[in-house]
Coordinates of C-alpha atoms in Angstrom, one line a residue:
Chain A
M10 CA -104.8 -67.2 -306.6
I11 CA -108.2 -66.0 -305.9
K12 CA -111.0 -68.5 -305.9
V13 CA -114.5 -67.4 -305.4
D14 CA -117.7 -69.1 -305.7
M15 CA -121.1 -69.6 -304.1
S16 CA -120.0 -71.9 -301.4
P17 CA -121.2 -73.7 -298.3
F18 CA -120.8 -72.4 -294.9
R19 CA -117.4 -74.0 -294.2
Q20 CA -115.8 -72.4 -297.2
R21 CA -117.2 -69.0 -296.3
L22 CA -116.0 -69.3 -292.8
N23 CA -112.5 -70.1 -294.0
L24 CA -112.5 -67.0 -296.3
A25 CA -113.7 -64.9 -293.3
L26 CA -111.0 -66.3 -291.1
K27 CA -108.4 -65.7 -293.9
D28 CA -109.6 -62.1 -294.2
I29 CA -109.0 -61.5 -290.5
K30 CA -105.6 -63.3 -290.5
D31 CA -104.4 -61.5 -293.7
G32 CA -105.8 -58.2 -292.3
V33 CA -103.8 -58.5 -289.1
C34 CA -100.7 -59.5 -291.1
S35 CA -101.0 -56.4 -293.4
F36 CA -100.0 -54.3 -290.4
N37 CA -97.8 -52.1 -292.6
I38 CA -101.0 -50.9 -294.3
W39 CA -103.3 -50.3 -291.3
V40 CA -100.5 -48.8 -289.2
M41 CA -99.8 -46.4 -292.0
L42 CA -103.4 -45.5 -292.6
G43 CA -104.0 -45.0 -288.8
W44 CA -101.0 -42.7 -288.4
L45 CA -102.0 -40.8 -291.5
E46 CA -105.3 -39.9 -289.9
I47 CA -103.5 -38.8 -286.7
K48 CA -101.1 -36.7 -288.9
Q49 CA -104.1 -35.2 -290.6
L50 CA -105.3 -34.0 -287.2
Y51 CA -101.9 -32.4 -286.5
R52 CA -101.5 -30.7 -289.9
R53 CA -101.9 -26.9 -290.0
S54 CA -102.9 -26.9 -286.3
T55 CA -100.4 -26.1 -283.6
L56 CA -101.5 -28.6 -281.1
G57 CA -103.5 -31.0 -283.2
P58 CA -104.9 -34.0 -281.2
I59 CA -103.4 -32.5 -278.0
W60 CA -106.6 -30.4 -278.1
L61 CA -108.5 -33.6 -277.4
T62 CA -106.3 -34.2 -274.4
I63 CA -106.8 -30.6 -273.2
S64 CA -110.6 -30.8 -273.5
T65 CA -110.6 -34.1 -271.6
G66 CA -108.4 -32.6 -269.0
V67 CA -110.7 -29.6 -268.6
L68 CA -113.7 -31.8 -268.3
I69 CA -112.0 -33.8 -265.5
L70 CA -110.9 -30.6 -263.7
G71 CA -114.4 -29.2 -263.8
M72 CA -116.4 -32.4 -263.1
G73 CA -113.9 -33.8 -260.5
P74 CA -114.4 -31.3 -257.7
L75 CA -118.0 -30.6 -258.5
Y76 CA -119.3 -34.2 -258.6
G77 CA -117.0 -35.2 -255.8
R78 CA -118.8 -32.7 -253.6
L79 CA -122.3 -33.4 -255.0
L80 CA -121.8 -37.1 -254.3
S81 CA -119.9 -36.3 -251.1
Q82 CA -116.8 -38.3 -252.0
D83 CA -113.2 -38.1 -250.8
L84 CA -111.6 -36.0 -253.6
S85 CA -108.2 -37.7 -253.4
R86 CA -110.0 -40.9 -254.4
Y87 CA -112.8 -39.6 -256.5
V88 CA -110.7 -37.4 -258.9
P89 CA -108.4 -40.3 -260.0
Y90 CA -111.4 -42.5 -260.4
L91 CA -113.1 -40.0 -262.6
A92 CA -110.0 -39.2 -264.6
V93 CA -109.2 -42.8 -265.5
G94 CA -112.9 -43.5 -266.1
I95 CA -113.3 -40.6 -268.6
V96 CA -110.1 -41.3 -270.5
L97 CA -111.1 -44.9 -270.9
W98 CA -114.6 -44.0 -271.8
S99 CA -113.4 -41.7 -274.6
F100 CA -111.5 -44.7 -275.9
I101 CA -114.3 -47.3 -275.6
S102 CA -117.0 -44.9 -276.8
A103 CA -114.9 -43.9 -279.9
L104 CA -114.3 -47.6 -280.6
I105 CA -118.1 -48.2 -280.6
T106 CA -119.1 -45.2 -282.7
E107 CA -116.2 -45.1 -285.2
S108 CA -116.3 -48.9 -285.8
C109 CA -119.7 -48.2 -287.5
N110 CA -117.9 -46.2 -290.2
S111 CA -114.9 -48.5 -290.7
Y112 CA -116.2 -49.8 -294.1
I113 CA -118.4 -46.8 -295.1
L114 CA -115.4 -44.4 -295.0
A115 CA -113.2 -46.9 -296.9
E116 CA -115.6 -47.0 -299.8
G117 CA -113.0 -45.8 -302.3
F118 CA -110.6 -48.5 -301.3
I119 CA -113.1 -51.3 -301.1
K120 CA -114.5 -50.7 -304.5
E121 CA -111.1 -50.7 -306.2
L122 CA -108.8 -53.0 -304.2
K123 CA -108.5 -56.5 -303.0
L124 CA -107.5 -55.8 -299.5
P125 CA -108.7 -57.8 -296.4
Y126 CA -111.7 -55.9 -295.0
T127 CA -110.1 -56.3 -291.5
V128 CA -107.5 -53.8 -292.6
Y129 CA -110.0 -51.0 -292.5
V130 CA -111.2 -52.1 -289.0
L131 CA -107.6 -52.3 -287.6
R132 CA -106.9 -48.9 -289.0
V133 CA -109.7 -47.4 -286.8
V134 CA -108.5 -49.4 -283.7
W135 CA -104.9 -48.4 -284.2
K136 CA -105.9 -44.7 -284.6
L137 CA -107.9 -44.8 -281.4
L138 CA -105.0 -46.5 -279.5
I139 CA -102.8 -43.7 -280.6
M140 CA -105.4 -41.2 -279.3
L141 CA -105.6 -43.1 -276.1
G142 CA -101.9 -42.7 -275.8
H143 CA -102.3 -38.9 -276.0
N144 CA -104.9 -39.0 -273.2
L145 CA -102.7 -41.2 -271.0
V146 CA -100.8 -38.0 -270.2
I147 CA -103.8 -37.0 -268.1
V148 CA -103.9 -40.4 -266.3
V149 CA -100.1 -40.2 -265.6
L150 CA -100.5 -36.6 -264.2
V151 CA -103.5 -37.3 -262.0
L152 CA -102.2 -40.7 -260.7
G153 CA -98.8 -39.1 -260.2
Y154 CA -100.3 -36.4 -258.1
F155 CA -102.7 -38.6 -256.0
R156 CA -100.5 -41.7 -255.8
P157 CA -102.9 -44.5 -255.0
S158 CA -101.2 -47.5 -253.5
W159 CA -100.7 -49.9 -256.4
G160 CA -100.4 -53.6 -256.1
W161 CA -99.1 -56.2 -258.6
E162 CA -102.4 -56.0 -260.4
L163 CA -101.1 -52.8 -262.0
L164 CA -99.2 -55.1 -264.4
L165 CA -102.6 -56.4 -265.7
A166 CA -103.8 -53.0 -266.9
P167 CA -101.9 -53.0 -270.2
F168 CA -103.3 -56.5 -271.0
A169 CA -106.8 -55.2 -270.2
V170 CA -106.3 -52.3 -272.6
L171 CA -105.2 -54.9 -275.2
L172 CA -108.3 -57.0 -274.5
I173 CA -110.4 -53.9 -275.2
A174 CA -108.6 -53.3 -278.5
I175 CA -109.1 -57.0 -279.5
N176 CA -112.8 -56.5 -278.8
G177 CA -112.6 -53.4 -281.0
L178 CA -111.7 -55.8 -283.8
W179 CA -114.9 -57.9 -283.7
L180 CA -116.9 -54.8 -283.0
G181 CA -115.5 -53.0 -286.0
I182 CA -116.1 -56.0 -288.3
L183 CA -119.6 -56.5 -287.0
M184 CA -120.8 -52.9 -286.8
G185 CA -119.0 -51.9 -290.0
L186 CA -120.9 -54.7 -291.8
L187 CA -124.3 -53.8 -290.3
S188 CA -123.8 -50.1 -290.8
A189 CA -122.7 -50.5 -294.4
R190 CA -126.1 -52.2 -295.1
F191 CA -128.3 -50.2 -292.7
R192 CA -127.3 -46.6 -292.7
D193 CA -129.4 -45.8 -289.6
I194 CA -127.2 -47.8 -287.4
P195 CA -124.3 -45.3 -286.9
L196 CA -126.9 -42.7 -285.9
I197 CA -128.6 -45.0 -283.5
V198 CA -125.3 -46.2 -282.0
T199 CA -124.1 -42.6 -281.5
S200 CA -127.2 -41.7 -279.4
L201 CA -127.1 -44.9 -277.4
V202 CA -123.4 -44.3 -276.5
Q203 CA -124.3 -40.9 -275.2
I204 CA -126.9 -42.5 -272.9
A205 CA -124.5 -45.3 -271.9
F206 CA -122.1 -42.6 -270.6
F207 CA -124.6 -41.9 -267.8
L208 CA -125.6 -45.5 -267.2
T209 CA -122.1 -46.7 -266.9
P210 CA -120.2 -46.1 -263.6
I211 CA -117.8 -43.4 -264.7
F212 CA -118.7 -40.4 -262.5
W213 CA -120.5 -42.5 -260.0
K214 CA -119.5 -45.7 -258.3
P215 CA -121.4 -49.0 -258.3
S216 CA -121.3 -49.0 -254.5
M217 CA -123.5 -46.0 -254.5
L218 CA -126.3 -48.2 -255.8
G219 CA -126.5 -50.0 -252.5
E220 CA -128.4 -53.2 -252.8
Y221 CA -128.6 -52.9 -256.6
Q222 CA -124.8 -52.8 -256.9
W223 CA -124.8 -56.1 -258.8
T224 CA -126.6 -54.5 -261.7
A225 CA -123.4 -52.7 -262.7
N226 CA -121.8 -56.1 -263.5
L227 CA -124.4 -56.7 -266.2
N228 CA -123.0 -53.8 -268.1
P229 CA -120.3 -55.0 -270.5
L230 CA -119.0 -51.5 -270.8
F231 CA -118.4 -51.4 -267.1
I232 CA -116.7 -54.8 -267.2
F233 CA -114.1 -53.6 -269.7
L234 CA -113.7 -50.2 -268.0
E235 CA -113.2 -51.8 -264.6
I236 CA -110.5 -54.3 -265.5
V237 CA -108.3 -51.4 -266.6
R238 CA -109.4 -48.8 -264.0
A239 CA -109.3 -50.9 -260.8
P240 CA -105.6 -51.9 -261.1
L241 CA -104.6 -48.3 -262.0
L242 CA -106.3 -47.1 -258.8
G243 CA -104.7 -49.8 -256.8
E244 CA -108.0 -51.7 -256.2
P245 CA -108.5 -55.4 -256.6
V246 CA -110.2 -56.7 -259.7
H247 CA -112.7 -59.4 -259.1
G248 CA -111.9 -62.6 -261.0
Y249 CA -115.4 -62.7 -262.4
L250 CA -114.9 -59.4 -264.2
W251 CA -112.0 -61.0 -266.2
M252 CA -114.1 -64.1 -266.8
A253 CA -117.0 -61.9 -268.1
A254 CA -114.6 -59.9 -270.3
F255 CA -113.3 -63.1 -271.9
G256 CA -116.8 -64.3 -272.2
V257 CA -117.9 -61.2 -274.1
T258 CA -114.9 -61.5 -276.3
V259 CA -115.7 -65.1 -277.2
I260 CA -119.4 -64.4 -277.8
G261 CA -118.6 -61.3 -279.8
F262 CA -116.2 -63.1 -282.1
S263 CA -118.6 -65.9 -282.6
I264 CA -121.5 -63.7 -283.6
T265 CA -119.2 -61.6 -285.8
L266 CA -117.7 -64.7 -287.5
L267 CA -121.2 -66.0 -288.2
L268 CA -122.3 -62.8 -289.9
F269 CA -119.0 -61.9 -291.4
S270 CA -118.6 -65.3 -293.2
R271 CA -122.2 -65.0 -294.4
Y272 CA -122.0 -61.4 -295.7
R273 CA -118.3 -60.6 -296.2
A274 CA -118.5 -60.7 -300.0
R275 CA -121.5 -58.4 -300.0
I276 CA -119.7 -55.5 -298.3
A277 CA -118.2 -54.2 -301.5
Y278 CA -121.7 -54.0 -302.9
W279 CA -123.1 -52.3 -299.8
V280 CA -120.6 -49.5 -299.2
Chain B
M16 CA -99.1 -70.4 -315.3
T17 CA -100.8 -67.0 -315.4
S18 CA -104.4 -67.2 -316.3
I19 CA -107.9 -65.9 -315.7
L20 CA -110.7 -68.4 -315.8
A21 CA -114.3 -67.2 -315.5
D22 CA -117.3 -69.5 -315.6
S23 CA -120.6 -67.8 -316.0
I24 CA -119.9 -65.0 -313.5
I25 CA -122.8 -62.8 -312.5
V26 CA -122.4 -59.4 -310.8
E27 CA -125.5 -57.6 -309.6
F28 CA -125.6 -54.3 -307.8
P29 CA -128.4 -53.8 -305.4
I30 CA -129.8 -50.3 -305.6
Y31 CA -130.8 -49.3 -302.1
G32 CA -133.1 -46.4 -301.9
G33 CA -133.6 -44.6 -298.7
K34 CA -136.3 -47.1 -297.9
S35 CA -134.8 -50.6 -298.1
R36 CA -131.6 -49.4 -296.5
S37 CA -133.4 -48.3 -293.3
L38 CA -133.9 -50.6 -290.4
K39 CA -137.5 -49.5 -289.9
H40 CA -138.5 -51.0 -293.1
T41 CA -136.8 -54.2 -292.5
F42 CA -138.5 -54.5 -289.1
V43 CA -141.9 -53.5 -290.5
R44 CA -141.4 -56.1 -293.2
A45 CA -140.6 -58.8 -290.6
A46 CA -143.7 -57.7 -288.6
T47 CA -146.2 -57.4 -291.3
G48 CA -145.4 -60.0 -293.9
G49 CA -147.6 -60.7 -296.9
L50 CA -148.2 -58.2 -299.6
L51 CA -146.6 -55.3 -297.8
S52 CA -143.4 -57.2 -297.3
R53 CA -143.0 -57.6 -301.0
N54 CA -143.3 -53.9 -301.4
A55 CA -140.9 -53.1 -298.7
A56 CA -138.4 -55.6 -300.0
E57 CA -138.8 -54.6 -303.5
R58 CA -135.5 -53.4 -304.7
V59 CA -133.9 -52.7 -308.1
V60 CA -131.0 -54.8 -309.0
V61 CA -128.6 -53.8 -311.8
R62 CA -127.0 -56.8 -313.5
A63 CA -123.7 -55.5 -314.5
L64 CA -122.2 -58.8 -315.7
N65 CA -124.5 -61.5 -317.0
R66 CA -123.1 -65.1 -317.1
L67 CA -119.7 -64.1 -318.4
S68 CA -117.3 -67.0 -319.3
F69 CA -113.8 -66.7 -320.7
H70 CA -110.4 -68.1 -320.3
F71 CA -107.4 -65.7 -320.6
V72 CA -104.0 -67.3 -320.7
E73 CA -100.4 -66.1 -320.7
G74 CA -99.5 -64.1 -323.7
D75 CA -103.0 -62.8 -324.2
R76 CA -103.5 -59.1 -324.7
I77 CA -107.2 -58.7 -324.2
G78 CA -109.0 -55.6 -325.3
V79 CA -112.4 -55.3 -323.7
M80 CA -114.6 -53.1 -325.8
G81 CA -118.1 -51.7 -325.1
H82 CA -120.2 -48.7 -324.6
N83 CA -120.4 -46.8 -321.3
G84 CA -122.1 -49.0 -318.8
S85 CA -121.5 -52.2 -320.7
G86 CA -119.6 -53.7 -317.8
K87 CA -115.9 -53.1 -318.7
T88 CA -114.8 -51.5 -315.5
T89 CA -116.9 -53.9 -313.4
L90 CA -115.2 -56.8 -315.1
L91 CA -111.8 -55.3 -314.3
R92 CA -112.8 -54.9 -310.7
V93 CA -114.0 -58.5 -310.5
I94 CA -110.6 -59.7 -311.9
A95 CA -108.9 -57.4 -309.4
G96 CA -110.8 -59.1 -306.7
A97 CA -112.7 -56.0 -305.3
Y98 CA -116.1 -57.5 -306.2
E99 CA -116.8 -61.1 -305.7
P100 CA -119.4 -62.3 -308.2
V101 CA -122.8 -63.3 -306.8
G102 CA -122.9 -66.3 -309.1
G103 CA -120.4 -68.3 -311.1
T104 CA -116.7 -68.8 -310.4
I105 CA -113.6 -66.9 -311.2
S106 CA -110.1 -68.0 -310.7
V107 CA -107.1 -65.7 -311.2
V108 CA -103.6 -67.1 -311.1
G109 CA -100.8 -64.6 -311.0
K110 CA -100.0 -61.2 -309.3
V111 CA -102.5 -58.6 -310.4
A112 CA -101.7 -54.9 -310.8
T113 CA -104.6 -52.5 -311.5
M114 CA -104.3 -49.2 -313.2
I115 CA -108.0 -48.3 -312.6
A116 CA -107.7 -45.6 -310.0
I117 CA -104.0 -44.6 -309.9
T118 CA -104.4 -41.9 -307.4
L119 CA -106.1 -44.1 -304.8
G120 CA -104.5 -43.8 -301.4
M121 CA -102.8 -40.5 -302.0
D122 CA -103.3 -37.8 -299.4
P123 CA -103.4 -34.1 -300.3
E124 CA -101.8 -32.9 -297.1
S125 CA -98.8 -35.2 -297.4
T126 CA -95.7 -34.3 -299.4
G127 CA -95.1 -35.9 -302.8
Y128 CA -92.4 -38.0 -301.3
E129 CA -94.6 -39.3 -298.5
N130 CA -97.3 -40.0 -301.2
I131 CA -94.9 -42.3 -303.0
F132 CA -94.9 -44.5 -299.9
L133 CA -98.6 -44.1 -299.3
R134 CA -99.6 -45.1 -302.8
A135 CA -97.0 -47.9 -303.0
T136 CA -98.1 -49.4 -299.7
I137 CA -101.7 -49.4 -300.9
M138 CA -100.5 -51.2 -304.0
G139 CA -99.2 -53.9 -301.8
L140 CA -95.5 -53.1 -301.5
K141 CA -93.5 -53.5 -298.3
P142 CA -91.5 -50.5 -297.0
S143 CA -88.3 -52.3 -297.8
Q144 CA -89.4 -52.7 -301.4
I145 CA -90.5 -49.1 -301.7
A146 CA -87.3 -47.4 -300.4
P147 CA -85.1 -48.4 -303.3
L148 CA -87.8 -47.4 -305.8
A149 CA -88.7 -44.0 -304.2
D150 CA -85.8 -42.0 -305.6
E151 CA -86.3 -43.3 -309.1
I152 CA -90.0 -42.5 -308.9
A153 CA -89.3 -39.0 -307.6
E154 CA -86.8 -38.5 -310.4
F155 CA -89.1 -39.8 -313.1
S156 CA -92.0 -37.6 -312.1
E157 CA -89.7 -34.5 -312.7
L158 CA -91.2 -32.6 -309.8
G159 CA -87.9 -31.3 -308.5
D160 CA -88.1 -29.7 -305.1
Y161 CA -91.9 -29.9 -305.3
I162 CA -91.5 -33.5 -304.2
H163 CA -91.1 -32.2 -300.7
M164 CA -94.2 -30.0 -300.9
P165 CA -97.7 -31.1 -299.9
L166 CA -99.6 -32.7 -302.7
R167 CA -102.4 -30.1 -302.5
T168 CA -100.0 -27.5 -303.8
Y169 CA -99.6 -29.5 -307.1
S170 CA -101.4 -28.8 -310.3
S171 CA -103.6 -31.7 -311.4
G172 CA -101.0 -32.5 -314.1
M173 CA -98.2 -32.7 -311.5
A174 CA -100.3 -34.9 -309.2
M175 CA -101.1 -37.2 -312.2
R176 CA -97.4 -37.4 -313.1
L177 CA -96.6 -38.6 -309.5
A178 CA -99.5 -41.1 -309.4
F179 CA -98.4 -42.4 -312.8
A180 CA -94.8 -42.8 -311.8
V181 CA -95.7 -44.7 -308.7
S182 CA -98.4 -46.9 -310.2
T183 CA -96.2 -47.9 -313.1
S184 CA -93.1 -48.7 -311.0
V185 CA -94.2 -52.3 -310.1
S186 CA -94.4 -55.2 -312.4
A187 CA -97.1 -57.8 -312.3
D188 CA -98.2 -60.9 -314.1
I189 CA -101.6 -59.5 -314.9
L190 CA -102.1 -55.9 -315.8
L191 CA -105.5 -54.4 -315.7
M192 CA -106.0 -51.0 -317.4
D193 CA -109.1 -48.9 -317.7
E194 CA -108.3 -46.8 -320.8
W195 CA -104.7 -46.1 -321.7
L196 CA -102.9 -44.1 -319.2
S197 CA -101.4 -40.8 -320.1
A198 CA -100.0 -38.1 -318.0
G199 CA -98.4 -34.7 -318.2
D200 CA -97.5 -32.4 -321.1
A201 CA -96.1 -33.5 -324.5
A202 CA -92.5 -34.0 -323.3
F203 CA -93.5 -36.0 -320.3
S204 CA -96.2 -37.9 -322.1
A205 CA -93.7 -39.3 -324.6
K206 CA -91.5 -40.5 -321.7
A207 CA -94.6 -41.9 -319.9
Q208 CA -95.6 -43.9 -322.9
V209 CA -92.2 -45.6 -323.1
R210 CA -92.5 -46.5 -319.4
L211 CA -96.0 -47.8 -319.8
N212 CA -95.2 -49.8 -322.9
S213 CA -92.3 -51.5 -321.1
L214 CA -94.7 -52.3 -318.2
V215 CA -97.2 -53.7 -320.6
D216 CA -94.5 -55.8 -322.4
R217 CA -93.3 -57.2 -319.1
A218 CA -96.8 -58.3 -318.1
K219 CA -97.8 -61.8 -319.0
L220 CA -101.4 -60.9 -319.4
L221 CA -103.0 -57.6 -320.2
V222 CA -106.6 -56.7 -319.9
L223 CA -107.3 -53.3 -321.4
A224 CA -110.8 -51.8 -321.3
S225 CA -111.6 -49.1 -323.7
H226 CA -114.1 -47.9 -326.3
D227 CA -111.3 -46.8 -328.6
E228 CA -111.0 -49.5 -331.3
K229 CA -107.8 -48.1 -332.7
L230 CA -106.1 -48.2 -329.4
I231 CA -107.2 -51.7 -328.7
R232 CA -106.1 -52.9 -332.2
K233 CA -102.7 -51.4 -331.6
N234 CA -102.1 -53.0 -328.2
C235 CA -104.1 -56.1 -328.1
N236 CA -104.2 -59.5 -329.8
K237 CA -107.8 -60.4 -328.9
I238 CA -110.9 -58.3 -328.5
M239 CA -113.8 -59.1 -326.3
R240 CA -116.9 -57.1 -326.9
L241 CA -119.3 -56.5 -324.1
D242 CA -122.8 -55.2 -324.3
H243 CA -125.2 -54.9 -321.3
G244 CA -122.9 -57.1 -319.3
E245 CA -122.8 -59.9 -321.9
V246 CA -120.1 -61.1 -324.3
V247 CA -121.4 -60.3 -327.8
G248 CA -118.2 -61.0 -329.7
F249 CA -114.8 -62.4 -329.3
E250 CA -112.2 -62.1 -332.1
A251 CA -108.5 -62.3 -332.7
V252 CA -106.8 -59.2 -334.0
S253 CA -105.7 -60.2 -337.5
A254 CA -102.4 -58.3 -337.6
Q255 CA -101.1 -60.4 -334.7
P256 CA -101.0 -64.2 -334.3
A257 CA -104.3 -65.4 -333.0
G258 CA -104.2 -67.1 -329.6
R259 CA -106.5 -69.7 -328.2
L260 CA -110.2 -69.1 -328.4
P261 CA -112.2 -69.0 -325.2
F262 CA -113.7 -72.3 -324.1
A263 CA -117.1 -70.8 -323.9
V264 CA -118.6 -67.5 -325.0

């Protein structure tokens, strides 16, 4: 039964929560759509998405020794740092830029079908998780070669990746909604993400900032990057980074729910 | 009890030009206010459905008639749940199957067989439900070994046959159709009509949008006439027993 009317906030909120819940439960749809996009990358190309892994690998091979020397770092520590950072960055940055198009690209579906909007967001998150899986080859090779001394924190890394993916969910709902309405947003976000690459500690370390080291902690991108990167490199993760990551998650979902419950029904008209 | 109850539903499409869709104009509007703001906010709205009320119940075979742009397809999409009306209420009881865009979800690079699963999943079937249907669908579409070839190698007729076979393989309480479906050459078309008629007969409620009066009189027991998004007439088709009249027109 579908019941729709001009309703007070509470009812809209329930519909928004139902959309997210039903969306997550329709995993057979978004898993299929996500795989389909990956398969489309493979079709009629010998290596398909492996090319992305290769280009990431070449970037690390080139940048690692060069920037390691420019910044006078110990290469056996700098190269793994850079490799993990760049692989994670390609995941996080793609989550941010592609989440803008989650609804716009699903226009054909949205205008014909009654599917939870969240399905289209999860399709993007799932696709990018698969692509992260491809790039993990690089992480395994680099870490296998340099062998940092891992601690028990290593077990936290998969959960940290999961937390990033969960944040991809609210980001996709929020940015997808805003981008469907304001078509400038995907363009703005793309250029901001390019700048963010240089402002986020990926090829440089926060400790290089000296007395301004604390400023890195204000960067939410660094927070999520670091809770995965540090355990992989055998470094301790500060508790406040996890706290901050959870904080961002809660705030993100709150803002998203507010806007999503208000404008969910409009998305079909905007795309 | 399968039914569709609509109470003065309104559907409006905002037409965003390059201007009102851009952030700059929204900011400028917020900053300036007054006369300019009205200009910046000024947007054209197309009212596709204007205070539509009706009550369709089990056994109804509704033919929705009207010119192009009268709101037929929009109405089907509202019943399907794709568009939520900006005003009024609609309550749909029963499982809905739409035959509006029967190729939606199909992928040109995937094989015909893979496309059966793609299309059926989009229609809301679980993999365990699709598997037993897949071979029957493949056989019905008469594609032979082409079923294992990518969809892009198909002629448009072959692709339509596959889409038709998948889309008509599920049964639903409420069937929404935008024009009568047909597919393939003469021989296939005859077979397809038998399959479609059986699907229509199994449905408890049919809503068929068309501008072909003959087609509607043949398949429907009630006709709802739309013009500019409003109901301008509602009649029972005389040849068949008349059902209940809508509570408000």
